[in-house]
Coordinates of C-alpha atoms in Angstrom, one line a residue:
Chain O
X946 CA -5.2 0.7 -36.6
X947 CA -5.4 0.2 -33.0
X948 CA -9.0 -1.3 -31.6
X949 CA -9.7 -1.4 -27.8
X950 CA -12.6 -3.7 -26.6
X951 CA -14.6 -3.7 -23.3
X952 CA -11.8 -2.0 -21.2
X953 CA -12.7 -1.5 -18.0
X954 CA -10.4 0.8 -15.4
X955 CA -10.4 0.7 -11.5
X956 CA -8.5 2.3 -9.0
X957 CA -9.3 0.4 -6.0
X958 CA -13.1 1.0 -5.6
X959 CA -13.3 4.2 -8.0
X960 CA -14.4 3.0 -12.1
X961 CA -12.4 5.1 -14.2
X962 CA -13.2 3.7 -17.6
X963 CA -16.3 1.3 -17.9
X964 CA -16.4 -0.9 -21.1
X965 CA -14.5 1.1 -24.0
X966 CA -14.9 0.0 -27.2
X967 CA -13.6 1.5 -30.2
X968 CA -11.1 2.1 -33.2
X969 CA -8.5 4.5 -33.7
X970 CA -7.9 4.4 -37.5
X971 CA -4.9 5.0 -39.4
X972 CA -3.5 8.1 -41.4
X973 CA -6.1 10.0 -38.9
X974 CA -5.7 12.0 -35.7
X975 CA -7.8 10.3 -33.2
X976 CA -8.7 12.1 -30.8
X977 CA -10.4 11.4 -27.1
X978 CA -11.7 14.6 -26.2
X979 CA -13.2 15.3 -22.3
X980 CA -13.4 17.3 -18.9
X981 CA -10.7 16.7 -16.5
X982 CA -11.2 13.4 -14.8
X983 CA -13.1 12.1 -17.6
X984 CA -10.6 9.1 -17.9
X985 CA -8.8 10.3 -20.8
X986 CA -4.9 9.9 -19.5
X987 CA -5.7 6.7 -18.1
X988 CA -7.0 5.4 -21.4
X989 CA -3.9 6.9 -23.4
X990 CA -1.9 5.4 -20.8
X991 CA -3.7 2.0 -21.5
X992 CA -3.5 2.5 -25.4
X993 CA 0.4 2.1 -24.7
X994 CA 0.9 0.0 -22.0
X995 CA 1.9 2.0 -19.0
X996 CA -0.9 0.9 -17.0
X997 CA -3.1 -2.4 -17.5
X998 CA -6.6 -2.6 -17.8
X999 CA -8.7 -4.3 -14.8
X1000 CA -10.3 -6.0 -17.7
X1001 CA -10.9 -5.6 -21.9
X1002 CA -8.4 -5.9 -25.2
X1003 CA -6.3 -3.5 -26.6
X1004 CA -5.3 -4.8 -30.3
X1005 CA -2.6 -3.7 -32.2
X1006 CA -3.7 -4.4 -35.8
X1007 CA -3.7 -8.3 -35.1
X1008 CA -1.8 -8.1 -31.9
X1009 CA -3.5 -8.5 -28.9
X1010 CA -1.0 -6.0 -26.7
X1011 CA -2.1 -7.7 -23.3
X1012 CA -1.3 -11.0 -24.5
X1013 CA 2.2 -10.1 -25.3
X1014 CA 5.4 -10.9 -23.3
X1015 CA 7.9 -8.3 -22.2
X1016 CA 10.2 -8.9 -25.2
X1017 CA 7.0 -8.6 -27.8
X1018 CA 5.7 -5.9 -25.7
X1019 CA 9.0 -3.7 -26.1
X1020 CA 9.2 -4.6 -30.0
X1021 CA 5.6 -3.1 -30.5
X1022 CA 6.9 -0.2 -28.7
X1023 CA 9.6 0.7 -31.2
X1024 CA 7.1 1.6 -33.5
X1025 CA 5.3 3.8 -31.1
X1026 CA 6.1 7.8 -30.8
X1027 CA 4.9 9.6 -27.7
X1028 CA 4.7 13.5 -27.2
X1029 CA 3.9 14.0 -23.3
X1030 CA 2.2 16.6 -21.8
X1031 CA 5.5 18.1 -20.1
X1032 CA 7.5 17.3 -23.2
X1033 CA 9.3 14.5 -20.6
X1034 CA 12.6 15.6 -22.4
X1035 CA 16.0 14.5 -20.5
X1036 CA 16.7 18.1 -18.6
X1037 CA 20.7 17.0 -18.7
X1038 CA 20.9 16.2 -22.4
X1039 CA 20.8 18.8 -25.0
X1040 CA 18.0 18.8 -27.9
X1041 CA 20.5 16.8 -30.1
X1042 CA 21.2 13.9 -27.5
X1043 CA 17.3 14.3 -26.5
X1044 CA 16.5 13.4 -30.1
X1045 CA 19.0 10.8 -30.5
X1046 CA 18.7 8.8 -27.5
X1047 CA 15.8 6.3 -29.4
X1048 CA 18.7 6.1 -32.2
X1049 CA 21.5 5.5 -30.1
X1050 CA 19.3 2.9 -28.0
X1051 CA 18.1 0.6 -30.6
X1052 CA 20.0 1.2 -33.9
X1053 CA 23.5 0.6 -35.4
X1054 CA 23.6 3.8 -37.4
X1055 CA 26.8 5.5 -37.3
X1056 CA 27.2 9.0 -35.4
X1057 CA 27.2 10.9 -39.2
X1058 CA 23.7 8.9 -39.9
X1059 CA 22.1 9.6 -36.7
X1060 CA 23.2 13.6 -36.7
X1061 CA 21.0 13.8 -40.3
X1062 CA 18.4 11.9 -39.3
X1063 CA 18.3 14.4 -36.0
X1064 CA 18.9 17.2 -38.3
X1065 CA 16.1 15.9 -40.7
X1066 CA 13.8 15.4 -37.8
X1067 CA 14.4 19.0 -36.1
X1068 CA 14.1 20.4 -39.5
X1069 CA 10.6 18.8 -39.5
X1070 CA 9.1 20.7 -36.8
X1071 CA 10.8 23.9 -38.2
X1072 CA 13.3 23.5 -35.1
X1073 CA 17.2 23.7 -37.4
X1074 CA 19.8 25.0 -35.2
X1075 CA 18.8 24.4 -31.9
X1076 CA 20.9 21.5 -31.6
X1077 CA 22.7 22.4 -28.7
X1078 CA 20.5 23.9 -26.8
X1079 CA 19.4 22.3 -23.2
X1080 CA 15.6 21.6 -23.0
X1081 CA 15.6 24.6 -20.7
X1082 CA 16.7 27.2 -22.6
X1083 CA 13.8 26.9 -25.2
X1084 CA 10.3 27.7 -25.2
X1085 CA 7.5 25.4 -24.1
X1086 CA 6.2 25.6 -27.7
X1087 CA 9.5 24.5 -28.8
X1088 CA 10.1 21.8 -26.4
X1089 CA 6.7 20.5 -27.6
X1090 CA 8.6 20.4 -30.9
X1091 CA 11.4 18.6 -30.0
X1092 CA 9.0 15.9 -28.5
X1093 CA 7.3 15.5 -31.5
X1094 CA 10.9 15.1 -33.0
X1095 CA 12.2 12.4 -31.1
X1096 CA 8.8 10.7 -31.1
X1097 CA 9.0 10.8 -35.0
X1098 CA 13.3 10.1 -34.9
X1099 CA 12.2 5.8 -35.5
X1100 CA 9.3 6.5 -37.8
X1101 CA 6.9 4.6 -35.6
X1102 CA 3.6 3.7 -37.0
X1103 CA 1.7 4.8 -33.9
X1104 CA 1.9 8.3 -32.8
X1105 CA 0.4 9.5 -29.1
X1106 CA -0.2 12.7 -27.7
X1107 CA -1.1 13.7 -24.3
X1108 CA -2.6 17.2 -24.4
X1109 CA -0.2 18.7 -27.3
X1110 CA -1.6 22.1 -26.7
X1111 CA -1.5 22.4 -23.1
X1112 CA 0.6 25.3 -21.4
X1113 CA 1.1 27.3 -25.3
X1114 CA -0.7 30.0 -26.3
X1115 CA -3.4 29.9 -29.3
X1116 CA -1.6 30.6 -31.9
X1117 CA 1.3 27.8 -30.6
X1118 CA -1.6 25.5 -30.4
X1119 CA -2.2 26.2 -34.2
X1120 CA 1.5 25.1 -35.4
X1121 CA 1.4 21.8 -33.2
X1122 CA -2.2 20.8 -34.2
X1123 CA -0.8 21.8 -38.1
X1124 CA 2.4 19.8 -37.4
X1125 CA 0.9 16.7 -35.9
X1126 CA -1.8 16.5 -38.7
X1127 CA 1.0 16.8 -41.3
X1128 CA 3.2 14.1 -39.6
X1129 CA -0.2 11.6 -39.7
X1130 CA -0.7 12.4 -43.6
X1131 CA 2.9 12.7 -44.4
X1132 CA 3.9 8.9 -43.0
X1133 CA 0.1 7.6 -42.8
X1134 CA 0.3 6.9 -39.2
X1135 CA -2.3 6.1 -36.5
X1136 CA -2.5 9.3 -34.1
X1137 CA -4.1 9.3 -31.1
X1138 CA -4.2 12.8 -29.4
X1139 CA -5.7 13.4 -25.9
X1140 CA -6.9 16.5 -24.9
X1141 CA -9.4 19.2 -24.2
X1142 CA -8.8 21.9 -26.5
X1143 CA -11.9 23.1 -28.1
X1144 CA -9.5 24.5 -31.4
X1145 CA -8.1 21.3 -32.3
X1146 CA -11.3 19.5 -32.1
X1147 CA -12.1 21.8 -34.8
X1148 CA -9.0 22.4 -36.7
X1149 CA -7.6 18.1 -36.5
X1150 CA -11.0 15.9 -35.1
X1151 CA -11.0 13.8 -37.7
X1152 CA -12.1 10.6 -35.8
X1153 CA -13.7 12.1 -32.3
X1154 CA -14.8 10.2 -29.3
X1155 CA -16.2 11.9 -26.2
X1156 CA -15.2 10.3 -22.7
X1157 CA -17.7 11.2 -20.1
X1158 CA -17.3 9.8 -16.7
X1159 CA -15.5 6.9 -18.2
X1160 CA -17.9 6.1 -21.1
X1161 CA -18.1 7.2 -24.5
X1162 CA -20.7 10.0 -24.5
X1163 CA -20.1 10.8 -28.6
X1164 CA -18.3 9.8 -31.3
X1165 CA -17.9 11.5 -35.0
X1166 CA -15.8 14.2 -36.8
X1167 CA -15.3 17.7 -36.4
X1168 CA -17.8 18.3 -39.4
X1169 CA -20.3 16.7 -36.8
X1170 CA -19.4 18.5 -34.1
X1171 CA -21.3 22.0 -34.5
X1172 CA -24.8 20.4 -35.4
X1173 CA -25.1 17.1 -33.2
X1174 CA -27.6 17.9 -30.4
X1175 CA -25.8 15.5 -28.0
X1176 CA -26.2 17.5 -24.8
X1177 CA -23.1 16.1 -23.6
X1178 CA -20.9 17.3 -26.4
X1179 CA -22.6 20.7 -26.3
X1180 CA -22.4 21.4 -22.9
X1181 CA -18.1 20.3 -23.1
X1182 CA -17.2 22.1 -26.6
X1183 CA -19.6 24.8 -26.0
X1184 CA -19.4 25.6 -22.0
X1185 CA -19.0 29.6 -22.3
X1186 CA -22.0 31.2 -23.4
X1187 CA -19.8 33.3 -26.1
X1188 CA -18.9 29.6 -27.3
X1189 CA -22.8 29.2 -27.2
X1190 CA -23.0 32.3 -29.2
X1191 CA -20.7 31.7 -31.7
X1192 CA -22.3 28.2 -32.7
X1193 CA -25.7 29.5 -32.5
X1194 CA -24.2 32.5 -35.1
X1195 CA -22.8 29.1 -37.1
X1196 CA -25.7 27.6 -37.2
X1197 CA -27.8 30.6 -38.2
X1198 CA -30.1 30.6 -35.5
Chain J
X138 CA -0.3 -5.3 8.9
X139 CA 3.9 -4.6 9.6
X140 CA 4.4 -7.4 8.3
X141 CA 2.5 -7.9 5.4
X142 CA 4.0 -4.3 4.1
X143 CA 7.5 -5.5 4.7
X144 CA 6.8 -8.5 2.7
X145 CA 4.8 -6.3 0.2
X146 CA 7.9 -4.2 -0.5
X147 CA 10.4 -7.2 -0.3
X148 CA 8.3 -8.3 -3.0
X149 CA 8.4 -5.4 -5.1
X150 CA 12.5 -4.9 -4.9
X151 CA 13.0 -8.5 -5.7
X152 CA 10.8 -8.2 -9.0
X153 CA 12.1 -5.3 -9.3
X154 CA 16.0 -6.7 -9.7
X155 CA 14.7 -9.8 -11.5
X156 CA 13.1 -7.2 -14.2
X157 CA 16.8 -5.2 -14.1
X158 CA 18.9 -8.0 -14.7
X159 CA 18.5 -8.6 -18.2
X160 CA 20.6 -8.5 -21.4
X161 CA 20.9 -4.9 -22.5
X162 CA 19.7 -3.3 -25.3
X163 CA 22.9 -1.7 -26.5
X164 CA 25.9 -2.3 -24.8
X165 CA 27.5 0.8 -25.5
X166 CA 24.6 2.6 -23.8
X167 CA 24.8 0.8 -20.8
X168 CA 28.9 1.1 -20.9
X169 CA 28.9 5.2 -21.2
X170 CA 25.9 5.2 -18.1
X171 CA 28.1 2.9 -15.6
X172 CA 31.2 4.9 -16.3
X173 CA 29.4 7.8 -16.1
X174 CA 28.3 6.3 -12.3
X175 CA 31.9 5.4 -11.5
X176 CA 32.4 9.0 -11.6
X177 CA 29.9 10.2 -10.3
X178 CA 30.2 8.2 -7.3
X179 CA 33.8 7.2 -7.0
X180 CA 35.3 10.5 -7.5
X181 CA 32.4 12.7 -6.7
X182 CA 32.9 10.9 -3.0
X183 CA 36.7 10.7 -3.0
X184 CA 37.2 14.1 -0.9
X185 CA 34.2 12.9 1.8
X186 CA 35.1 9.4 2.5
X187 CA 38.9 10.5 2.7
X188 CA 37.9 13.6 5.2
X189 CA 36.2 11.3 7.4
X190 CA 38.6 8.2 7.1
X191 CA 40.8 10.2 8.3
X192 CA 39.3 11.3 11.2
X193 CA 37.9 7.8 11.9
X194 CA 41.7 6.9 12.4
X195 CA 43.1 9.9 14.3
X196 CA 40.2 9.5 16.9
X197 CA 40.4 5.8 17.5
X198 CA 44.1 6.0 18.0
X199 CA 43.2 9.1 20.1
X200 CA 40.9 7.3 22.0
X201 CA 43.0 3.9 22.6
X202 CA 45.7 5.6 23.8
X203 CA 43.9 7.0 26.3
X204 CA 42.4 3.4 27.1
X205 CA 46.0 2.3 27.5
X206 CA 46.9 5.1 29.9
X207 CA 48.5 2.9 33.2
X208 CA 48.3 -0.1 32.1
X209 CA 50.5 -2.9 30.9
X210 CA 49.4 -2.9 27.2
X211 CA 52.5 -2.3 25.4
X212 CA 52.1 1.6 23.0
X213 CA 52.4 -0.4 19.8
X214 CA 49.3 -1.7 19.8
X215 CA 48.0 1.7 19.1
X216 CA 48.6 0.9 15.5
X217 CA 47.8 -2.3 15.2
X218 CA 44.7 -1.8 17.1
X219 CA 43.8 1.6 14.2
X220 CA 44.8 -1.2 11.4
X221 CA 42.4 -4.0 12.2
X222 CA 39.4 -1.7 13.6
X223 CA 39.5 0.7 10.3
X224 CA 40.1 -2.8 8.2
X225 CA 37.2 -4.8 9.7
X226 CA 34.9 -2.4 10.9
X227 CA 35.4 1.3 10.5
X228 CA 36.1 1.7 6.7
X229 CA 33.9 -0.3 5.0
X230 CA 30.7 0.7 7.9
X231 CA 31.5 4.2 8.3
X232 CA 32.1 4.8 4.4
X233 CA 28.8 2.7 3.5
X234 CA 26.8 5.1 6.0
X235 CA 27.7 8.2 5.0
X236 CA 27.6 6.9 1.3
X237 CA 24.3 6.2 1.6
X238 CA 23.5 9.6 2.9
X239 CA 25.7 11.1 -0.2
X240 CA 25.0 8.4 -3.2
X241 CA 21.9 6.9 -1.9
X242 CA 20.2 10.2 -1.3
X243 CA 21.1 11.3 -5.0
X244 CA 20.3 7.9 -6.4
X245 CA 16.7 8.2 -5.1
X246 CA 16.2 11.7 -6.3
X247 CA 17.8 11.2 -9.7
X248 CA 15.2 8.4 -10.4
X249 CA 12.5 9.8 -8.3
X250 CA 13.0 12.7 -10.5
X251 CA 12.5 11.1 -13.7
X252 CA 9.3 9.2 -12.7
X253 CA 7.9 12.2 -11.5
X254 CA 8.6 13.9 -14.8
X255 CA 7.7 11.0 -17.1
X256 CA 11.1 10.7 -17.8
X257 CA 10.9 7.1 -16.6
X258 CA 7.5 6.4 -19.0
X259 CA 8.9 8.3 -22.0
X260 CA 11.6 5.7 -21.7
X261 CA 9.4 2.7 -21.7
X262 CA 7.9 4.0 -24.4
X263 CA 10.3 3.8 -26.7
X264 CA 11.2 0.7 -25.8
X265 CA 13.5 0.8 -23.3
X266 CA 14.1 -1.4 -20.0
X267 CA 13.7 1.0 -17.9
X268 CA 14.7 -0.9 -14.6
X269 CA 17.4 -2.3 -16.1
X270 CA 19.6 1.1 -17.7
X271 CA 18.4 3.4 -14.6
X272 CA 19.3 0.7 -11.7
X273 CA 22.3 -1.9 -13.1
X274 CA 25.0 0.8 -14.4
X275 CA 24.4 2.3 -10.6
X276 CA 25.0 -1.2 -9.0
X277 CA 27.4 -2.3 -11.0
X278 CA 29.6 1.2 -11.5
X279 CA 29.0 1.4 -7.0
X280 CA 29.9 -2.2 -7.0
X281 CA 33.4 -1.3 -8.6
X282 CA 33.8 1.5 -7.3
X283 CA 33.1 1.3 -3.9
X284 CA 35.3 -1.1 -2.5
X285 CA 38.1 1.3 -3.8
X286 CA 37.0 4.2 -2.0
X287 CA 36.7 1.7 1.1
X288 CA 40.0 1.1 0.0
X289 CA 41.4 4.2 0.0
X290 CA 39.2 5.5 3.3
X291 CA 41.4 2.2 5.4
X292 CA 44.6 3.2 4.1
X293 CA 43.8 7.3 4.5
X294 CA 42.3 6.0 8.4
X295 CA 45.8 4.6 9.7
X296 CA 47.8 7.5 8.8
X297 CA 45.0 9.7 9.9
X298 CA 46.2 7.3 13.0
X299 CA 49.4 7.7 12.9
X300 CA 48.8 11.6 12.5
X301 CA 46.7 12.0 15.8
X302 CA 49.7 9.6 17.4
X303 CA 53.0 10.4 16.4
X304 CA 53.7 14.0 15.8
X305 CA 51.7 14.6 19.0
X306 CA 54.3 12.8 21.4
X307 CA 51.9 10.0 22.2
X308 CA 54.1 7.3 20.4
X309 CA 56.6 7.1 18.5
X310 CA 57.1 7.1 14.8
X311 CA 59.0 3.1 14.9
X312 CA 56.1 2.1 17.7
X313 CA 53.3 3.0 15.0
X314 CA 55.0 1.0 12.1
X315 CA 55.8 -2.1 14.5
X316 CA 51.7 -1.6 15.6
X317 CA 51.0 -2.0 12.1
X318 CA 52.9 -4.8 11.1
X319 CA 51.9 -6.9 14.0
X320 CA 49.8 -10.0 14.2
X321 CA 48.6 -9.3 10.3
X322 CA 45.9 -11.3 9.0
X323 CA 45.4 -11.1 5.4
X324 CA 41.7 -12.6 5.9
X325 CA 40.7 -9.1 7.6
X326 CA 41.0 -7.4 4.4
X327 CA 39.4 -10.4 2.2
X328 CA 36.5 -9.3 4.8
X329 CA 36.3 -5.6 4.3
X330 CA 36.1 -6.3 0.5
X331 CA 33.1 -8.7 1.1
X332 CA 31.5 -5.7 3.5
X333 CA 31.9 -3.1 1.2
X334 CA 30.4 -5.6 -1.8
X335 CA 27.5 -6.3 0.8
X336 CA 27.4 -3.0 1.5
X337 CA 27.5 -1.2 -1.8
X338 CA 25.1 -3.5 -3.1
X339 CA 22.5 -2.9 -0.6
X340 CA 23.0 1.0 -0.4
X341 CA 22.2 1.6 -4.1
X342 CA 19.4 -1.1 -4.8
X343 CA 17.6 0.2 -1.5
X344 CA 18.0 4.1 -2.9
X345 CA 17.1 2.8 -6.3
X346 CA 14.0 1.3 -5.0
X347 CA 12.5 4.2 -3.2
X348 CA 13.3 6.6 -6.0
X349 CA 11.8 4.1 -8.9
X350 CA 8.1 3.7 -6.9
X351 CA 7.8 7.3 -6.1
X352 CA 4.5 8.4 -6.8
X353 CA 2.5 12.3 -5.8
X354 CA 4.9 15.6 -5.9
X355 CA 7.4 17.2 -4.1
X356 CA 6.8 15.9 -0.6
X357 CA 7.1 11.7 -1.6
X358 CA 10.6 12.9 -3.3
X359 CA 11.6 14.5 -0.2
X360 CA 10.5 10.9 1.7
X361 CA 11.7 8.7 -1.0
X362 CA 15.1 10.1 -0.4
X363 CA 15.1 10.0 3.4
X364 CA 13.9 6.9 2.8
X365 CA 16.8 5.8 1.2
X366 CA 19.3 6.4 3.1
X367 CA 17.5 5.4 6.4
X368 CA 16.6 2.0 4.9
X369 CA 19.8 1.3 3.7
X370 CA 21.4 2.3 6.7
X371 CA 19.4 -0.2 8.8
X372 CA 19.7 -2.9 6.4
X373 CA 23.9 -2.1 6.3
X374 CA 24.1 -2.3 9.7
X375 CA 21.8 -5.8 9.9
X376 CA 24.5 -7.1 7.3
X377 CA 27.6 -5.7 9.2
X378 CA 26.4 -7.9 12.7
X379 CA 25.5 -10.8 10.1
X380 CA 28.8 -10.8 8.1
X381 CA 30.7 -10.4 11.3
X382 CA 29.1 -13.1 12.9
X383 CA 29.3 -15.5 9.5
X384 CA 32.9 -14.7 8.5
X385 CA 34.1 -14.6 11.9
X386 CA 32.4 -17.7 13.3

């Protein structure tokens, strides 16, 4: 489980994120949910260290991750996975050497026992046989994939995603939302997934919280979603009046 | 203001280093990535440095010569004259200047590149020092390598000398070899080693700097790059008047 307290967020006079407090549970996906500018990235990017918060906790299980030195900080990060919103593969490595970099970095396996764990891993996301492939001769739906590979290639315990969906069409969407909910059951991980897309809330939200201009506006679960009369919520799941349509039909109104 | 952002940026490259100078995390890792470098910028600069050494010779023996038009200076000292000025001065400046525009430039891009991409961030999450495998293979790997190719540009300078002197009638082909062996001074060449150390050193941390604190798009690459190279061309040429006055005094 990962817990943040109090975090506050500046950027020289501007408050991105004022006193977040909450708990991202394991064997769920987590996920922060928002408009643009709402403060989401910034608070993934706090989650894992990549910027520091002006003030507040983020906690690790027992680990208080700003207390850490560089050494402890890096050995915490060996048990996270991170799928970026660009995929941030290598461009000059191959899928293969993409997902093995983690391996080849920080284990002693031999070349035969990383290739099956890469092979294991790519058959994971439904991915075999694209081994030797460059990052940009496959599609953005599959480059996705291949992040969610090497993010799984070291098991971590912690799994992050910034906007999994963004750029792929709906029906994309659908196989990464499926595959990262799987993963979470499948090794009982904490997953924390950052974005806007109104499908996953529905389809993944099992622990929800609503950033809005840099406080949390709602939290829940996706069964929560359709009847809370937060105006906040509504307004951000529900923003097209077909949307407003479509829950009304729900709802039987 | 100036000063405080010189001292802000001074700052910054000297945690920067400390933060790169650490044990790795795999050895093997940082092995294949330095030789990888040495490649990269010892042979991918071979045909450069040896194009312009050689015209870096031709035209100072071109140019003494005509110095020593009517006067008592004996011809020979064409070539001793090419010798010393490519040993002390010319090889390890000239090849350090344009190296900066050629390695430097890349250097800053390369890593530019990857922060702008979240290359850079993906590594750190995983775990990795990211200062340390993006920015020591490069100065190591331009440490090693570049005093070769300063090397090779001095020798490739005197018979781009003895090219521009000999089979064009200004001297002859005895004159330029009795140039060369005169008044020797091993210590010149102990000096062009400690330039081209000085000098490699400065020309990749500088390009490493500006490409691993690029923030925004396109534009800041563009600047981090020209940034590079015009940094470390200043700060080369600072250390060439500082290194001539120290090892000289």
């Amino acid at each position: 489980m990962i817990r943040t307290k109090d975090i506050f967020k500046s950027f020289d006079e501007k408050e991105v994120l004022k006193g977040i407090t909450t708990e991202f549970y394991q064997g769920k996906t987590n996920l922060i949910i928002g408009r643009s500018g709402a403060g989401k990235t910034v608070l993934l990017k706090l989650l894992v260290g990549l910027l520091q918060p002006t003030s507040g906790e983020v906690w690790y299980g027992d680990t208080n991750f700003f207390n850490l030195n560089k050494k402890e900080v890096r050995a915490i990060r060996m048990q996270v996975g991170m799928l970026f919103q660009a995929s941030a593969l290598f461009d000059s490595m191959t899928v293969e050497e993409n997902i093995r970099f983690p391996l080849d970095m920080f284990t002693n396996m031999t070349y035969k026992e990383k290739r099956k764990q890469v092979d294991s891993c790519l058959e994971r996301v439904s991915l075999s046989g694209v081994n030797d492939s460059f990052p940009s001769e496959i599609s953005g739906g599959m480059q996705k994939r291949v992040g969610i590979a090497r993010a799984i290639v070291l098991n971590p315990r912690y799994l992050f995603c910034d906007e999994p969906n963004s750029g792929l069409d709906p029906k994309t969407s659908i196989v990464i939302d499926e595959l990262i909910l799987d993963i979470t059951k499948e090794k009982n991980i904490t997953t924390v997934i950052n974005t806007h897309d109104m499908n996953s809330v529905m389809e993944i939200g099992e622990n929800i919280i609503l950033l809005y201009q840099g406080e949390i506006a709602w939290r829940g679960h996706r069964g929560e979603v359709l009847e809370s009369d937060n105006e906040t919520l509504q307004d951000f799941i529900f923003a097209s009046p077909f949307l407003q349509r479509l829950r009304e039909s729900a709802l039987g109104k | 203001m100036f000063l405080k952002n010189i001292l802000y940026h001074f700052g910054r490259y000297v945690m920067m280093l400390g933060t790169a100078i650490s044990r790795p995390e795999k050895v093997s890792m940082y092995y294949r990535e330095t030789m990888r470098q040495m490649n990269d910028i010892g042979i991918g600069s071979l045909f450069i440095v040896g194009l312009i050494a050689i015209f870096i010779g031709a035209v100072t023996a071109v140019q003494f010569s005509y110095q020593l038009d009517g006067t008592l200076v004996p011809v020979y000292y064409i070539g001793y004259v090419v010798r010393d000025m490519t040993i002390i001065e010319l090889a390890p400046t000239f090849t350090c200047l344009v190296l900066a525009g050629k390695v430097g430039s890349n250097i800053a891009s390369e890593i530019g590149g990857m922060r702008q991409k979240e290359h850079i961030d993906a590594m750190e999450i995983m775990g990795v020092n990211t200062a340390a495998y993006l920015i020591m293979p490069k100065v190591i790997a331009a440490l090693v390598v570049i005093p070769m190719l300063v090397a090779v540009g001095a020798f490739i300078s005197i018979i781009g000398g003895y090219l521009a002197s000999v089979p064009t009638g200004v001297m002859a082909d005895a004159d330029y070899i009795k140039g060369l062996r005169s008044f020797f001074d091993p210590f010149n060449v102990t000096m062009m080693f400690i330039k081209a150390v000085v000098f490699s050193f400065i020309l990749t941390t500088v390009s490493c700097y500006q490409g691993y604190h690029v923030r925004g798009g396109s534009i800041e690459l563009g600047q981090a790059s020209t940034n590079a190279v015009v940094f470390s061309d200043i700060l080369i040429l600072v250390a060439d008047y500082l290194l001539a006055v120290i090892l000289t005094s």
